Structures are given as structure tokens and as C-alpha cells.
Tab-separated table of C-alpha atoms and ligand atoms in Angstrom:
chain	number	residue	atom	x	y	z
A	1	UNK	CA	9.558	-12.909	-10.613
A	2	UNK	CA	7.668	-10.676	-12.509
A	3	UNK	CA	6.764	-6.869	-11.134
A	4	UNK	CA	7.323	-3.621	-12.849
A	5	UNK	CA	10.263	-1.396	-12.225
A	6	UNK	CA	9.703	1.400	-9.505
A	7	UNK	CA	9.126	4.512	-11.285
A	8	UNK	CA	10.315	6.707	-8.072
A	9	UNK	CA	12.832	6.075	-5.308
A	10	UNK	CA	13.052	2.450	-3.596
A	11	UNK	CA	11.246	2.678	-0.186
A	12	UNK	CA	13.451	2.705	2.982
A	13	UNK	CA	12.474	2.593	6.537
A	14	UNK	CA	11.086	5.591	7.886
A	15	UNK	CA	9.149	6.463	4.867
A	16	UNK	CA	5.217	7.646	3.948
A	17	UNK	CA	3.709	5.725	1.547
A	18	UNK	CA	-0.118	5.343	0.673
A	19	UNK	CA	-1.843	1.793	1.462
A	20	UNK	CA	-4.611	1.283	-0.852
A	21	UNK	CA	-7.293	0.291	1.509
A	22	UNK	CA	-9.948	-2.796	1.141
A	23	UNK	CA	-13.318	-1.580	0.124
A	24	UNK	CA	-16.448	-3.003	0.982
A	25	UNK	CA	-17.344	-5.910	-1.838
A	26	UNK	CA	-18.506	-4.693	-5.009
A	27	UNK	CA	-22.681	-5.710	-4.820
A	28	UNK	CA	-24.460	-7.192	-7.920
A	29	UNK	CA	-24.795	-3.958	-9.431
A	30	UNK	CA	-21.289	-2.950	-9.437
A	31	UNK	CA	-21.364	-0.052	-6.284
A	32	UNK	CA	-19.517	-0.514	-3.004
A	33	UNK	CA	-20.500	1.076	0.348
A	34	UNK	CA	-16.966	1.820	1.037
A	35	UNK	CA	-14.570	1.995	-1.923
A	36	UNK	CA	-10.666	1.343	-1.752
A	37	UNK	CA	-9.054	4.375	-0.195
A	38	UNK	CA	-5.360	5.920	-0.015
A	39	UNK	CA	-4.278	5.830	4.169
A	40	UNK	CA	-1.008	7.050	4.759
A	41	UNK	CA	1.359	4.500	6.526
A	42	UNK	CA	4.801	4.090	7.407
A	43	UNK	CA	7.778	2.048	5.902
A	44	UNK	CA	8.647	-0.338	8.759
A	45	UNK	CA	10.398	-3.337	7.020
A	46	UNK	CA	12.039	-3.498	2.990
A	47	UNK	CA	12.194	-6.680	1.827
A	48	UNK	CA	16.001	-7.559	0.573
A	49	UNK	CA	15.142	-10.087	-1.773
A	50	UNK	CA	12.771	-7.520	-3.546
A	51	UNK	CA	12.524	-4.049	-2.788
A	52	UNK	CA	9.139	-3.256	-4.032
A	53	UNK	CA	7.623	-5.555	-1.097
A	54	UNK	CA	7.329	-3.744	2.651
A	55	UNK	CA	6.140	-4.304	5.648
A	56	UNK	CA	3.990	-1.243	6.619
A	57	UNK	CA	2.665	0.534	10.056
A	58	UNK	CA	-0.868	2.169	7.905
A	59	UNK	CA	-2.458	5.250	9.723
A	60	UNK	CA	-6.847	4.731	9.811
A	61	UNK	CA	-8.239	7.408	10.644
A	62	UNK	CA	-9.138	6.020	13.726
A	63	UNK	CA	-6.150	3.637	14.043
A	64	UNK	CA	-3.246	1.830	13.338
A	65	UNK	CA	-2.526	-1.431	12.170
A	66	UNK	CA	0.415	-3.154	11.462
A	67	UNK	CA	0.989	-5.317	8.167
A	68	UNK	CA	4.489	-6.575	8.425
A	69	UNK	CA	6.197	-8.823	5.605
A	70	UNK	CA	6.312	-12.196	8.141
A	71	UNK	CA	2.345	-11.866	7.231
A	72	UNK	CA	2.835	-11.313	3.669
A	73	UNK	CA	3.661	-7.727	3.166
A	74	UNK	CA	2.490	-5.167	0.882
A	75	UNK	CA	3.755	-5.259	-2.730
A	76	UNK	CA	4.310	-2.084	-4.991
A	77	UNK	CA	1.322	-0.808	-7.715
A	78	UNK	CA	1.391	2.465	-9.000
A	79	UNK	CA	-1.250	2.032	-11.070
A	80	UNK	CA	-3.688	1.531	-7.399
A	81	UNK	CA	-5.744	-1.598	-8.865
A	82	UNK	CA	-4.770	-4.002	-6.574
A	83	UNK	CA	-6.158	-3.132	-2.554
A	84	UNK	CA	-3.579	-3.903	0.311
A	85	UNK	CA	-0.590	-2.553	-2.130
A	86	UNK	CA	1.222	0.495	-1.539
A	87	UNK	CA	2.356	3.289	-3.989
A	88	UNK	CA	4.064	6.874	-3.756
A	89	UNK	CA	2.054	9.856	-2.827
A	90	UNK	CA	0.133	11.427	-4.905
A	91	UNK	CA	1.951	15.200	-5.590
A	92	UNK	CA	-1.057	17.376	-5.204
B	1	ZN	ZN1	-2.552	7.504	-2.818
């Protein structure tokens, strides 16, 4: 298993994290209609065997949806490149 160490606290239940959206696919010319975007969403489930992987309840702005780790999860990236992972708020 290979994933970098969390550079902030370990998630726990309860907590607001950011889900980085799915954009619309990139088009031949390299735009999307609807880039990846931080929603807020909720810590629902922490994976044991590795913390960095929740299951998350992730606020749309016009609703909810539920992506729990029995359907894979949402894994840890900081660095926001992958869509579907989660990382710490930015401090603004
Ligand atoms: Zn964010």
C-alpha cells in the first residue's frame, strides 16, 4: 500500500471535508464545461484498515449524495488531482 502520509489530522466521523467533484470530460481542445469543484461533505465512515479512505455524505448545492466505503470510498489527495478524493479545507 502506497499513499502519502496525512499532512493534517486523521478524519473522524462527524467531520467537513472537501470532495473534489467530477467535471464534465475534458473536449479535444483541452476545456471542460464544468470543471472539478470543492463540495463540502461530511465524514460518515473511516476506514480502519487505512485511515486516509472515508466514506462521505457530500453537500451539492442542490443535494446530497452519499458515497460510502461498501461502494469504494473516497481516498485522501491533498494535492486535488484526482476527482472523487477528499482533502482538508482550504484555510481562506
Ligand atoms: Zn477544497
Amino acid at each position: 500500500m502506497s499513499h502519502s502520509a496525512p499532512s493534517r489530522p486523521r478524519p473522524s466521523v462527524g467531520r467537513v471535508v472537501h470532495y473534489l467533484s467530477h467535471g464534465t470530460p475534458v473536449r479535444d481542445d483541452g476545456t471542460q464545461a464544468f470543471p472539478a469543484q470543492c463540495r463540502a461533505a461530511t465524514v460518515t465512515e473511516v476506514d480502519e484498515d487505512d485511515p486516509t479512505r472515508v466514506g462521505l455524505l457530500v453537500h451539492n448545492p442542490t443535494g446530497n449524495f452519499f458515497h460510502p466505503l461498501a461502494a469504494g470510498g473516497s481516498s485522501q489527495d491533498e494535492a486535488k488531482q484526482q476527482p472523487g478524493s477528499w482533502h482538508w479545507p482550504e484555510v481562506v
